[in-house]
PDB file of C-alpha atoms in Angstrom:
ATOM      1  CA  UNK S   1       0.000   0.000   0.000  1.00  0.00           C
ATOM      2  CA  UNK S   2       1.071   3.556  -0.685  1.00  0.00           C
ATOM      3  CA  UNK S   3       0.986   6.093   2.127  1.00  0.00           C
ATOM      4  CA  UNK S   4       1.577   9.826   2.170  1.00  0.00           C
ATOM      5  CA  UNK S   5       4.625  11.258   3.884  1.00  0.00           C
ATOM      6  CA  UNK S   6       2.398  12.958   6.433  1.00  0.00           C
ATOM      7  CA  UNK S   7       0.690   9.678   7.313  1.00  0.00           C
ATOM      8  CA  UNK S   8       4.013   7.901   7.829  1.00  0.00           C
ATOM      9  CA  UNK S   9       5.401  10.770   9.892  1.00  0.00           C
ATOM     10  CA  UNK S  10       2.351  10.677  12.157  1.00  0.00           C
ATOM     11  CA  UNK S  11       2.706   6.914  12.533  1.00  0.00           C
ATOM     12  CA  UNK S  12       6.377   7.310  13.443  1.00  0.00           C
ATOM     13  CA  UNK S  13       5.621  10.018  16.018  1.00  0.00           C
ATOM     14  CA  UNK S  14       3.049   7.760  17.687  1.00  0.00           C
ATOM     15  CA  UNK S  15       5.549   4.896  17.771  1.00  0.00           C
ATOM     16  CA  UNK S  16       8.238   7.190  19.178  1.00  0.00           C
ATOM     17  CA  UNK S  17       5.827   8.491  21.816  1.00  0.00           C
ATOM     18  CA  UNK S  18       5.061   4.926  22.836  1.00  0.00           C
ATOM     19  CA  UNK S  19       8.736   3.997  23.220  1.00  0.00           C
ATOM     20  CA  UNK S  20       9.619   7.161  25.131  1.00  0.00           C
ATOM     21  CA  UNK S  21       6.629   6.720  27.446  1.00  0.00           C
ATOM     22  CA  UNK S  22       7.415   3.085  28.195  1.00  0.00           C
ATOM     23  CA  UNK S  23      11.081   3.874  28.851  1.00  0.00           C
ATOM     24  CA  UNK S  24      10.181   6.808  31.094  1.00  0.00           C
ATOM     25  CA  UNK S  25       7.876   4.605  33.185  1.00  0.00           C
ATOM     26  CA  UNK S  26      10.738   2.140  33.750  1.00  0.00           C
ATOM     27  CA  UNK S  27      13.063   4.996  34.700  1.00  0.00           C
ATOM     28  CA  UNK S  28      10.559   6.442  37.169  1.00  0.00           C
ATOM     29  CA  UNK S  29       9.946   3.035  38.721  1.00  0.00           C
ATOM     30  CA  UNK S  30      13.635   2.516  39.446  1.00  0.00           C
ATOM     31  CA  UNK S  31      13.751   5.988  40.986  1.00  0.00           C
ATOM     32  CA  UNK S  32      11.035   4.888  43.394  1.00  0.00           C
ATOM     33  CA  UNK S  33       8.490   7.324  41.972  1.00  0.00           C
ATOM     34  CA  UNK S  34       5.970   4.786  40.648  1.00  0.00           C
ATOM     35  CA  UNK S  35       4.206   2.678  43.300  1.00  0.00           C
ATOM     36  CA  UNK S  36       3.382  -0.957  42.734  1.00  0.00           C
ATOM     37  CA  UNK S  37       4.800  -3.000  39.868  1.00  0.00           C
ATOM     38  CA  UNK S  38       5.615  -2.157  36.259  1.00  0.00           C
ATOM     39  CA  UNK S  39       5.141  -4.557  33.344  1.00  0.00           C
ATOM     40  CA  UNK S  40       7.084  -2.863  30.567  1.00  0.00           C
ATOM     41  CA  UNK S  41       5.940  -2.931  26.959  1.00  0.00           C
ATOM     42  CA  UNK S  42       9.316  -1.864  25.535  1.00  0.00           C
ATOM     43  CA  UNK S  43       9.858  -3.762  22.282  1.00  0.00           C
ATOM     44  CA  UNK S  44       6.165  -4.432  21.665  1.00  0.00           C
ATOM     45  CA  UNK S  45       5.049  -0.905  20.790  1.00  0.00           C
ATOM     46  CA  UNK S  46       4.444  -1.579  17.092  1.00  0.00           C
ATOM     47  CA  UNK S  47       1.718  -4.080  17.952  1.00  0.00           C
ATOM     48  CA  UNK S  48      -0.124  -1.725  20.290  1.00  0.00           C
ATOM     49  CA  UNK S  49       0.313   1.469  18.267  1.00  0.00           C
ATOM     50  CA  UNK S  50      -0.311  -0.157  14.880  1.00  0.00           C
ATOM     51  CA  UNK S  51      -3.522  -1.715  16.158  1.00  0.00           C
ATOM     52  CA  UNK S  52      -4.846   1.483  17.719  1.00  0.00           C
ATOM     53  CA  UNK S  53      -4.047   3.639  14.683  1.00  0.00           C
ATOM     54  CA  UNK S  54      -6.306   1.415  12.576  1.00  0.00           C
ATOM     55  CA  UNK S  55      -9.302   2.423  14.703  1.00  0.00           C
ATOM     56  CA  UNK S  56     -11.603   5.395  14.290  1.00  0.00           C
ATOM     57  CA  UNK S  57     -12.507   7.758  17.104  1.00  0.00           C
ATOM     58  CA  UNK S  58     -15.813   5.972  17.739  1.00  0.00           C
ATOM     59  CA  UNK S  59     -14.194   2.524  18.023  1.00  0.00           C
ATOM     60  CA  UNK S  60     -13.390   0.858  21.340  1.00  0.00           C
ATOM     61  CA  UNK S  61     -10.236  -0.727  22.718  1.00  0.00           C
ATOM     62  CA  UNK S  62      -9.293  -3.044  25.566  1.00  0.00           C
ATOM     63  CA  UNK S  63      -5.694  -3.213  26.651  1.00  0.00           C
ATOM     64  CA  UNK S  64      -3.343  -5.362  28.725  1.00  0.00           C
ATOM     65  CA  UNK S  65      -1.032  -4.811  31.688  1.00  0.00           C
ATOM     66  CA  UNK S  66       1.820  -4.336  29.185  1.00  0.00           C
ATOM     67  CA  UNK S  67       0.290  -1.681  26.966  1.00  0.00           C
ATOM     68  CA  UNK S  68       0.218   1.653  28.765  1.00  0.00           C
ATOM     69  CA  UNK S  69       1.299   3.279  25.501  1.00  0.00           C
ATOM     70  CA  UNK S  70      -1.854   2.072  23.715  1.00  0.00           C
ATOM     71  CA  UNK S  71      -3.931   4.352  25.922  1.00  0.00           C
ATOM     72  CA  UNK S  72      -2.018   7.399  24.691  1.00  0.00           C
ATOM     73  CA  UNK S  73      -2.397   6.326  21.066  1.00  0.00           C
ATOM     74  CA  UNK S  74      -6.147   5.854  21.579  1.00  0.00           C
ATOM     75  CA  UNK S  75      -6.527   9.415  22.824  1.00  0.00           C
ATOM     76  CA  UNK S  76      -6.236   9.427  26.604  1.00  0.00           C
ATOM     77  CA  UNK S  77      -4.426  12.550  27.809  1.00  0.00           C
ATOM     78  CA  UNK S  78      -0.859  11.977  28.939  1.00  0.00           C
ATOM     79  CA  UNK S  79      -1.521  14.008  32.100  1.00  0.00           C
ATOM     80  CA  UNK S  80      -4.193  11.514  33.128  1.00  0.00           C
ATOM     81  CA  UNK S  81      -1.974   8.546  32.322  1.00  0.00           C
ATOM     82  CA  UNK S  82       0.710   9.777  34.708  1.00  0.00           C
ATOM     83  CA  UNK S  83      -1.895  10.607  37.345  1.00  0.00           C
ATOM     84  CA  UNK S  84      -3.002   6.981  37.167  1.00  0.00           C
ATOM     85  CA  UNK S  85       0.617   5.813  37.381  1.00  0.00           C
ATOM     86  CA  UNK S  86       1.177   7.911  40.496  1.00  0.00           C
ATOM     87  CA  UNK S  87      -2.192   7.051  42.079  1.00  0.00           C
ATOM     88  CA  UNK S  88      -3.584  10.579  41.840  1.00  0.00           C
ATOM     89  CA  UNK S  89      -7.222  11.616  41.995  1.00  0.00           C
ATOM     90  CA  UNK S  90      -7.126  13.357  38.608  1.00  0.00           C
ATOM     91  CA  UNK S  91      -6.357  10.111  36.796  1.00  0.00           C
ATOM     92  CA  UNK S  92      -8.930   8.206  34.771  1.00  0.00           C
ATOM     93  CA  UNK S  93      -9.555   5.836  37.682  1.00  0.00           C
ATOM     94  CA  UNK S  94      -9.245   8.500  40.413  1.00  0.00           C
ATOM     95  CA  UNK S  95      -6.008   7.047  41.739  1.00  0.00           C
ATOM     96  CA  UNK S  96      -7.445   3.640  42.588  1.00  0.00           C
ATOM     97  CA  UNK S  97      -6.390   1.461  39.680  1.00  0.00           C
ATOM     98  CA  UNK S  98      -2.827   2.367  38.680  1.00  0.00           C
ATOM     99  CA  UNK S  99      -1.677   2.082  35.061  1.00  0.00           C
ATOM    100  CA  UNK S 100      -3.419  -1.207  34.304  1.00  0.00           C
ATOM    101  CA  UNK S 101      -6.853   0.275  35.014  1.00  0.00           C
ATOM    102  CA  UNK S 102      -6.567   3.300  32.713  1.00  0.00           C
ATOM    103  CA  UNK S 103      -9.923   3.829  31.027  1.00  0.00           C
ATOM    104  CA  UNK S 104     -12.196   6.222  29.166  1.00  0.00           C
ATOM    105  CA  UNK S 105     -15.451   6.113  27.222  1.00  0.00           C
ATOM    106  CA  UNK S 106     -13.631   4.420  24.338  1.00  0.00           C
ATOM    107  CA  UNK S 107     -10.943   2.594  26.318  1.00  0.00           C
ATOM    108  CA  UNK S 108     -12.645  -0.162  28.280  1.00  0.00           C
ATOM    109  CA  UNK S 109      -9.650  -0.753  30.514  1.00  0.00           C
ATOM    110  CA  UNK S 110      -8.333  -4.143  31.485  1.00  0.00           C
ATOM    111  CA  UNK S 111      -9.942  -7.039  33.283  1.00  0.00           C
ATOM    112  CA  UNK S 112      -8.859  -7.835  36.820  1.00  0.00           C
ATOM    113  CA  UNK S 113      -8.014 -11.376  35.723  1.00  0.00           C
ATOM    114  CA  UNK S 114      -6.181 -12.753  32.709  1.00  0.00           C
ATOM    115  CA  UNK S 115      -8.770 -13.894  30.187  1.00  0.00           C
ATOM    116  CA  UNK S 116     -11.493 -11.519  31.325  1.00  0.00           C
ATOM    117  CA  UNK S 117     -10.743  -9.317  28.336  1.00  0.00           C
ATOM    118  CA  UNK S 118     -12.446 -11.772  25.983  1.00  0.00           C
ATOM    119  CA  UNK S 119     -15.854 -11.799  27.617  1.00  0.00           C
ATOM    120  CA  UNK S 120     -15.896  -8.042  28.243  1.00  0.00           C
ATOM    121  CA  UNK S 121     -14.900  -7.230  24.660  1.00  0.00           C
ATOM    122  CA  UNK S 122     -17.424  -9.720  23.292  1.00  0.00           C
ATOM    123  CA  UNK S 123     -20.150  -8.251  25.491  1.00  0.00           C
ATOM    124  CA  UNK S 124     -19.265  -4.734  24.352  1.00  0.00           C
ATOM    125  CA  UNK S 125     -19.419  -5.888  20.735  1.00  0.00           C
ATOM    126  CA  UNK S 126     -22.851  -7.413  21.363  1.00  0.00           C
ATOM    127  CA  UNK S 127     -23.982  -4.070  22.749  1.00  0.00           C
ATOM    128  CA  UNK S 128     -22.741  -2.283  19.615  1.00  0.00           C
ATOM    129  CA  UNK S 129     -24.623  -4.726  17.404  1.00  0.00           C
ATOM    130  CA  UNK S 130     -27.868  -4.399  19.364  1.00  0.00           C
ATOM    131  CA  UNK S 131     -27.585  -0.606  19.187  1.00  0.00           C
ATOM    132  CA  UNK S 132     -26.866  -0.760  15.431  1.00  0.00           C
ATOM    133  CA  UNK S 133     -23.631   1.176  15.872  1.00  0.00           C
ATOM    134  CA  UNK S 134     -20.970   0.989  13.165  1.00  0.00           C
ATOM    135  CA  UNK S 135     -18.111   0.626  15.627  1.00  0.00           C
ATOM    136  CA  UNK S 136     -15.775  -2.203  16.594  1.00  0.00           C
ATOM    137  CA  UNK S 137     -14.017  -3.396  19.728  1.00  0.00           C
ATOM    138  CA  UNK S 138     -10.292  -4.119  19.517  1.00  0.00           C
ATOM    139  CA  UNK S 139      -9.158  -6.457  22.300  1.00  0.00           C
ATOM    140  CA  UNK S 140      -5.443  -6.943  22.925  1.00  0.00           C
ATOM    141  CA  UNK S 141      -4.392 -10.088  24.773  1.00  0.00           C
ATOM    142  CA  UNK S 142      -1.233 -12.033  25.553  1.00  0.00           C
ATOM    143  CA  UNK S 143      -0.238 -15.379  24.075  1.00  0.00           C
ATOM    144  CA  UNK S 144      -0.708 -17.458  27.235  1.00  0.00           C
ATOM    145  CA  UNK S 145      -4.137 -15.937  27.803  1.00  0.00           C
ATOM    146  CA  UNK S 146      -5.339 -17.845  24.747  1.00  0.00           C
ATOM    147  CA  UNK S 147      -5.203 -20.989  26.881  1.00  0.00           C
ATOM    148  CA  UNK S 148      -8.010 -19.749  29.114  1.00  0.00           C
ATOM    149  CA  UNK S 149     -11.509 -21.104  28.614  1.00  0.00           C
ATOM    150  CA  UNK S 150     -12.929 -17.614  28.160  1.00  0.00           C
ATOM    151  CA  UNK S 151     -10.912 -17.280  24.943  1.00  0.00           C
ATOM    152  CA  UNK S 152     -12.650 -20.228  23.318  1.00  0.00           C
ATOM    153  CA  UNK S 153     -16.102 -19.397  24.680  1.00  0.00           C
ATOM    154  CA  UNK S 154     -15.855 -15.811  23.468  1.00  0.00           C
ATOM    155  CA  UNK S 155     -14.586 -16.705  19.997  1.00  0.00           C
ATOM    156  CA  UNK S 156     -17.424 -19.193  19.628  1.00  0.00           C
ATOM    157  CA  UNK S 157     -20.218 -16.786  20.565  1.00  0.00           C
ATOM    158  CA  UNK S 158     -18.639 -13.869  18.677  1.00  0.00           C
ATOM    159  CA  UNK S 159     -18.534 -15.973  15.528  1.00  0.00           C
ATOM    160  CA  UNK S 160     -22.023 -17.414  16.034  1.00  0.00           C
ATOM    161  CA  UNK S 161     -23.575 -13.966  16.452  1.00  0.00           C
ATOM    162  CA  UNK S 162     -21.208 -12.195  14.032  1.00  0.00           C
ATOM    163  CA  UNK S 163     -20.123  -9.613  16.579  1.00  0.00           C
ATOM    164  CA  UNK S 164     -17.852  -6.674  15.617  1.00  0.00           C
ATOM    165  CA  UNK S 165     -14.857  -7.609  17.741  1.00  0.00           C
ATOM    166  CA  UNK S 166     -11.196  -7.972  16.794  1.00  0.00           C
ATOM    167  CA  UNK S 167      -8.995 -10.179  18.957  1.00  0.00           C
ATOM    168  CA  UNK S 168      -5.358  -9.088  18.601  1.00  0.00           C
ATOM    169  CA  UNK S 169      -2.817 -11.404  20.205  1.00  0.00           C
ATOM    170  CA  UNK S 170       0.370  -9.739  21.415  1.00  0.00           C
ATOM    171  CA  UNK S 171       2.514 -12.862  21.202  1.00  0.00           C
ATOM    172  CA  UNK S 172       5.727 -11.854  22.978  1.00  0.00           C
ATOM    173  CA  UNK S 173       6.810 -15.504  23.328  1.00  0.00           C
ATOM    174  CA  UNK S 174       6.513 -15.702  27.123  1.00  0.00           C
ATOM    175  CA  UNK S 175       3.884 -15.977  29.832  1.00  0.00           C
ATOM    176  CA  UNK S 176       5.816 -14.721  32.860  1.00  0.00           C
ATOM    177  CA  UNK S 177       8.775 -17.165  32.626  1.00  0.00           C
ATOM    178  CA  UNK S 178       7.212 -19.877  30.465  1.00  0.00           C
ATOM    179  CA  UNK S 179       8.055 -19.992  26.767  1.00  0.00           C
ATOM    180  CA  UNK S 180       5.038 -20.401  24.518  1.00  0.00           C
ATOM    181  CA  UNK S 181       6.420 -23.723  23.238  1.00  0.00           C
ATOM    182  CA  UNK S 182       6.082 -25.122  26.756  1.00  0.00           C
ATOM    183  CA  UNK S 183       2.578 -23.846  27.410  1.00  0.00           C
ATOM    184  CA  UNK S 184       0.644 -23.875  24.161  1.00  0.00           C
ATOM    185  CA  UNK S 185      -0.190 -26.879  21.991  1.00  0.00           C
ATOM    186  CA  UNK S 186      -0.237 -25.017  18.670  1.00  0.00           C
ATOM    187  CA  UNK S 187       2.602 -23.239  16.896  1.00  0.00           C
ATOM    188  CA  UNK S 188       0.357 -20.370  15.829  1.00  0.00           C
ATOM    189  CA  UNK S 189      -2.343 -19.028  18.112  1.00  0.00           C
ATOM    190  CA  UNK S 190      -4.126 -17.677  15.047  1.00  0.00           C
ATOM    191  CA  UNK S 191      -4.795 -21.280  13.977  1.00  0.00           C
ATOM    192  CA  UNK S 192      -7.299 -21.563  16.809  1.00  0.00           C
ATOM    193  CA  UNK S 193      -9.633 -19.188  15.009  1.00  0.00           C
ATOM    194  CA  UNK S 194     -10.276 -21.789  12.312  1.00  0.00           C
ATOM    195  CA  UNK S 195     -12.178 -23.961  14.805  1.00  0.00           C
ATOM    196  CA  UNK S 196     -14.680 -21.142  15.257  1.00  0.00           C
ATOM    197  CA  UNK S 197     -14.972 -20.139  11.599  1.00  0.00           C
ATOM    198  CA  UNK S 198     -13.136 -16.870  12.229  1.00  0.00           C
ATOM    199  CA  UNK S 199     -10.755 -15.382   9.635  1.00  0.00           C
ATOM    200  CA  UNK S 200      -7.219 -15.009  10.946  1.00  0.00           C
ATOM    201  CA  UNK S 201      -3.924 -13.395  10.084  1.00  0.00           C
ATOM    202  CA  UNK S 202      -0.377 -13.785  11.414  1.00  0.00           C
ATOM    203  CA  UNK S 203       1.821 -10.697  11.187  1.00  0.00           C
ATOM    204  CA  UNK S 204       5.250  -9.482  12.170  1.00  0.00           C
ATOM    205  CA  UNK S 205       4.452  -7.718  15.423  1.00  0.00           C
ATOM    206  CA  UNK S 206       7.608  -5.623  15.101  1.00  0.00           C
ATOM    207  CA  UNK S 207       6.373  -4.072  11.852  1.00  0.00           C
ATOM    208  CA  UNK S 208       3.966  -1.267  12.627  1.00  0.00           C
ATOM    209  CA  UNK S 209       2.732  -1.168   9.032  1.00  0.00           C
ATOM    210  CA  UNK S 210       2.016  -4.914   9.010  1.00  0.00           C
ATOM    211  CA  UNK S 211       0.003  -4.644  12.226  1.00  0.00           C
ATOM    212  CA  UNK S 212      -1.815  -1.534  11.014  1.00  0.00           C
ATOM    213  CA  UNK S 213      -2.786  -3.105   7.682  1.00  0.00           C
ATOM    214  CA  UNK S 214      -3.981  -6.353   9.258  1.00  0.00           C
ATOM    215  CA  UNK S 215      -6.043  -4.482  11.842  1.00  0.00           C
ATOM    216  CA  UNK S 216      -7.489  -2.170   9.199  1.00  0.00           C
ATOM    217  CA  UNK S 217      -8.569  -5.207   7.194  1.00  0.00           C
ATOM    218  CA  UNK S 218     -10.142  -6.692  10.320  1.00  0.00           C
ATOM    219  CA  UNK S 219     -11.947  -3.434  11.114  1.00  0.00           C
ATOM    220  CA  UNK S 220     -13.435  -3.291   7.615  1.00  0.00           C
ATOM    221  CA  UNK S 221     -14.439  -6.954   7.891  1.00  0.00           C
ATOM    222  CA  UNK S 222     -16.214  -6.428  11.218  1.00  0.00           C
ATOM    223  CA  UNK S 223     -17.903  -3.170  10.224  1.00  0.00           C
ATOM    224  CA  UNK S 224     -19.294  -4.865   7.126  1.00  0.00           C
ATOM    225  CA  UNK S 225     -21.284  -7.195   9.370  1.00  0.00           C
ATOM    226  CA  UNK S 226     -19.032 -10.206   8.833  1.00  0.00           C
ATOM    227  CA  UNK S 227     -18.218 -10.812  12.470  1.00  0.00           C
ATOM    228  CA  UNK S 228     -14.978 -11.192  14.431  1.00  0.00           C
ATOM    229  CA  UNK S 229     -11.366 -11.426  13.329  1.00  0.00           C
ATOM    230  CA  UNK S 230      -8.299 -12.925  15.020  1.00  0.00           C
ATOM    231  CA  UNK S 231      -4.824 -11.444  14.506  1.00  0.00           C
ATOM    232  CA  UNK S 232      -1.599 -12.825  15.928  1.00  0.00           C
ATOM    233  CA  UNK S 233       1.305 -10.372  16.103  1.00  0.00           C
ATOM    234  CA  UNK S 234       4.581 -12.162  16.788  1.00  0.00           C
ATOM    235  CA  UNK S 235       6.855  -9.903  18.795  1.00  0.00           C
ATOM    236  CA  UNK S 236       9.116  -9.949  21.870  1.00  0.00           C
ATOM    237  CA  UNK S 237       9.263  -8.196  25.202  1.00  0.00           C
ATOM    238  CA  UNK S 238      12.666  -6.596  25.668  1.00  0.00           C
ATOM    239  CA  UNK S 239      12.421  -6.535  29.452  1.00  0.00           C
ATOM    240  CA  UNK S 240      11.326  -9.091  32.037  1.00  0.00           C
ATOM    241  CA  UNK S 241       7.777  -9.975  32.958  1.00  0.00           C
ATOM    242  CA  UNK S 242       7.957  -7.141  35.473  1.00  0.00           C
ATOM    243  CA  UNK S 243      10.693  -4.825  36.659  1.00  0.00           C
ATOM    244  CA  UNK S 244      13.026  -6.787  38.922  1.00  0.00           C
ATOM    245  CA  UNK S 245      12.673  -9.971  36.858  1.00  0.00           C
ATOM    246  CA  UNK S 246      16.249 -11.140  36.077  1.00  0.00           C
ATOM    247  CA  UNK S 247      15.114 -13.122  32.983  1.00  0.00           C
ATOM    248  CA  UNK S 248      17.080 -16.244  33.975  1.00  0.00           C
ATOM    249  CA  UNK S 249      14.713 -18.348  31.868  1.00  0.00           C
ATOM    250  CA  UNK S 250      16.001 -17.039  28.519  1.00  0.00           C
ATOM    251  CA  UNK S 251      19.429 -16.504  26.973  1.00  0.00           C
ATOM    252  CA  UNK S 252      21.059 -13.166  26.238  1.00  0.00           C
ATOM    253  CA  UNK S 253      21.707 -14.462  22.710  1.00  0.00           C
ATOM    254  CA  UNK S 254      17.963 -14.857  22.173  1.00  0.00           C
ATOM    255  CA  UNK S 255      17.357 -11.357  23.499  1.00  0.00           C
ATOM    256  CA  UNK S 256      20.039  -9.908  21.233  1.00  0.00           C
ATOM    257  CA  UNK S 257      18.534 -11.553  18.150  1.00  0.00           C
ATOM    258  CA  UNK S 258      15.129 -10.037  18.860  1.00  0.00           C
ATOM    259  CA  UNK S 259      16.506  -6.628  19.754  1.00  0.00           C
ATOM    260  CA  UNK S 260      18.004  -6.483  16.272  1.00  0.00           C
ATOM    261  CA  UNK S 261      14.376  -6.422  15.113  1.00  0.00           C
ATOM    262  CA  UNK S 262      13.539  -3.356  17.245  1.00  0.00           C
ATOM    263  CA  UNK S 263      10.253  -1.981  15.827  1.00  0.00           C
ATOM    264  CA  UNK S 264      11.195   1.663  16.324  1.00  0.00           C
ATOM    265  CA  UNK S 265      14.644   1.388  14.790  1.00  0.00           C
ATOM    266  CA  UNK S 266      13.347  -0.637  11.825  1.00  0.00           C
ATOM    267  CA  UNK S 267      10.611   1.850  11.003  1.00  0.00           C
ATOM    268  CA  UNK S 268      12.913   4.813  11.564  1.00  0.00           C
ATOM    269  CA  UNK S 269      15.556   3.419   9.199  1.00  0.00           C
ATOM    270  CA  UNK S 270      12.903   2.688   6.582  1.00  0.00           C
ATOM    271  CA  UNK S 271      11.589   6.256   6.637  1.00  0.00           C
ATOM    272  CA  UNK S 272      15.099   7.727   6.626  1.00  0.00           C
ATOM    273  CA  UNK S 273      15.968   5.673   3.547  1.00  0.00           C
ATOM    274  CA  UNK S 274      12.795   6.862   1.813  1.00  0.00           C
ATOM    275  CA  UNK S 275      13.495  10.491   2.689  1.00  0.00           C
ATOM    276  CA  UNK S 276      10.232  10.787   4.614  1.00  0.00           C
ATOM    277  CA  UNK S 277      12.050  11.971   7.750  1.00  0.00           C
ATOM    278  CA  UNK S 278      15.513  13.337   8.570  1.00  0.00           C
ATOM    279  CA  UNK S 279      17.797  13.087  11.589  1.00  0.00           C
ATOM    280  CA  UNK S 280      17.139  16.745  12.388  1.00  0.00           C
ATOM    281  CA  UNK S 281      13.382  16.184  12.250  1.00  0.00           C
ATOM    282  CA  UNK S 282      13.703  13.200  14.601  1.00  0.00           C
ATOM    283  CA  UNK S 283      15.608  15.271  17.170  1.00  0.00           C
ATOM    284  CA  UNK S 284      12.935  17.978  17.013  1.00  0.00           C
ATOM    285  CA  UNK S 285      10.129  15.459  17.557  1.00  0.00           C
ATOM    286  CA  UNK S 286      11.980  13.769  20.418  1.00  0.00           C
ATOM    287  CA  UNK S 287      12.407  17.109  22.149  1.00  0.00           C
ATOM    288  CA  UNK S 288       8.687  17.860  21.774  1.00  0.00           C
ATOM    289  CA  UNK S 289       7.688  14.486  23.192  1.00  0.00           C
ATOM    290  CA  UNK S 290      10.187  14.701  26.047  1.00  0.00           C
ATOM    291  CA  UNK S 291       8.801  18.097  27.031  1.00  0.00           C
ATOM    292  CA  UNK S 292       5.230  16.780  26.846  1.00  0.00           C
ATOM    293  CA  UNK S 293       6.105  13.816  29.070  1.00  0.00           C
ATOM    294  CA  UNK S 294       8.032  15.918  31.607  1.00  0.00           C
ATOM    295  CA  UNK S 295       5.149  18.404  31.834  1.00  0.00           C
ATOM    296  CA  UNK S 296       2.742  15.515  32.438  1.00  0.00           C
ATOM    297  CA  UNK S 297       4.970  14.091  35.171  1.00  0.00           C
ATOM    298  CA  UNK S 298       5.131  17.484  36.875  1.00  0.00           C
ATOM    299  CA  UNK S 299       1.354  17.849  36.614  1.00  0.00           C
ATOM    300  CA  UNK S 300       0.767  14.405  38.102  1.00  0.00           C
ATOM    301  CA  UNK S 301       3.249  14.753  40.946  1.00  0.00           C
ATOM    302  CA  UNK S 302       1.625  18.025  41.967  1.00  0.00           C
ATOM    303  CA  UNK S 303      -1.918  16.644  41.771  1.00  0.00           C
ATOM    304  CA  UNK S 304      -3.907  15.659  44.846  1.00  0.00           C
ATOM    305  CA  UNK S 305      -4.179  12.159  46.273  1.00  0.00           C
ATOM    306  CA  UNK S 306      -7.578  10.473  46.599  1.00  0.00           C
ATOM    307  CA  UNK S 307      -9.124  10.782  50.054  1.00  0.00           C
ATOM    308  CA  UNK S 308     -11.020   8.391  52.280  1.00  0.00           C
ATOM    309  CA  UNK S 309     -14.255   9.735  50.820  1.00  0.00           C
ATOM    310  CA  UNK S 310     -13.215   8.321  47.414  1.00  0.00           C
ATOM    311  CA  UNK S 311     -12.676   4.771  48.637  1.00  0.00           C
ATOM    312  CA  UNK S 312     -16.119   3.390  47.770  1.00  0.00           C
ATOM    313  CA  UNK S 313     -16.944   5.650  44.831  1.00  0.00           C
ATOM    314  CA  UNK S 314     -17.473   4.003  41.435  1.00  0.00           C
ATOM    315  CA  UNK S 315     -18.055   0.564  42.976  1.00  0.00           C
ATOM    316  CA  UNK S 316     -21.139  -1.065  41.481  1.00  0.00           C
ATOM    317  CA  UNK S 317     -20.902  -4.701  42.560  1.00  0.00           C
TER     318      UNK S 317
END
């Protein structure tokens, strides 16, 4: 497909924002400024950003514990993202859900349990169909989550009722410390869609254009009334399951091989070769993003904490 220079520049900026955000979160955590745990998405940004960029404003998204950057791409203000990270009242979840509970009208957040994403996304898609809305739900999930029963139940009902939901697997090769070869009976998770009569596609999760194009195809498929779509993006998490994980279960040689496929560096080199961007332009954009992130951090750190009166607000069950 042919894309304009402006389109590719915007895509690159979103990918750069994602990388800089994810790296900043890791930095802040090790400075003791982020409470709780951090599950870094460094190395997997092309999957999250490429998927979100294929959506329209009126489409919905569900994320994972490793995709803070997807929330920014989908339109949540960076100030609110850092407020959530720091547990501040002005965050999207009023300081009670940290980064993995970031949400908005179009970002349906993340389930409290692995595998809950499937039933929530399928239910949201059913709602859209009943309301005759021309929108879709994009649900990100990890490779090991496809072994949960909710995955199979949701794919079955979504296919049966032709619901407008896209299941996008962020296959980063590991579930905590377990390699996918030791946990999953199929080589390709996308193959599981065949059992439920769902079209599937396997893409290079480190190619933002490949993920974008596959998701765009899936969006058009779902909005045409043809039902769900399953995409598997094969990628790799550069860091451990969570910060502090020493990654003793994988070799440094394996890590090095995957880091050579860095999604940001690959896309950057491609655009430089095509003359779409220049080194000077990149520096300018990095400076803009860095300033935006630092301003958001300052805003969040100076925001108020939730009080006792907020403890039981927004609890419905």
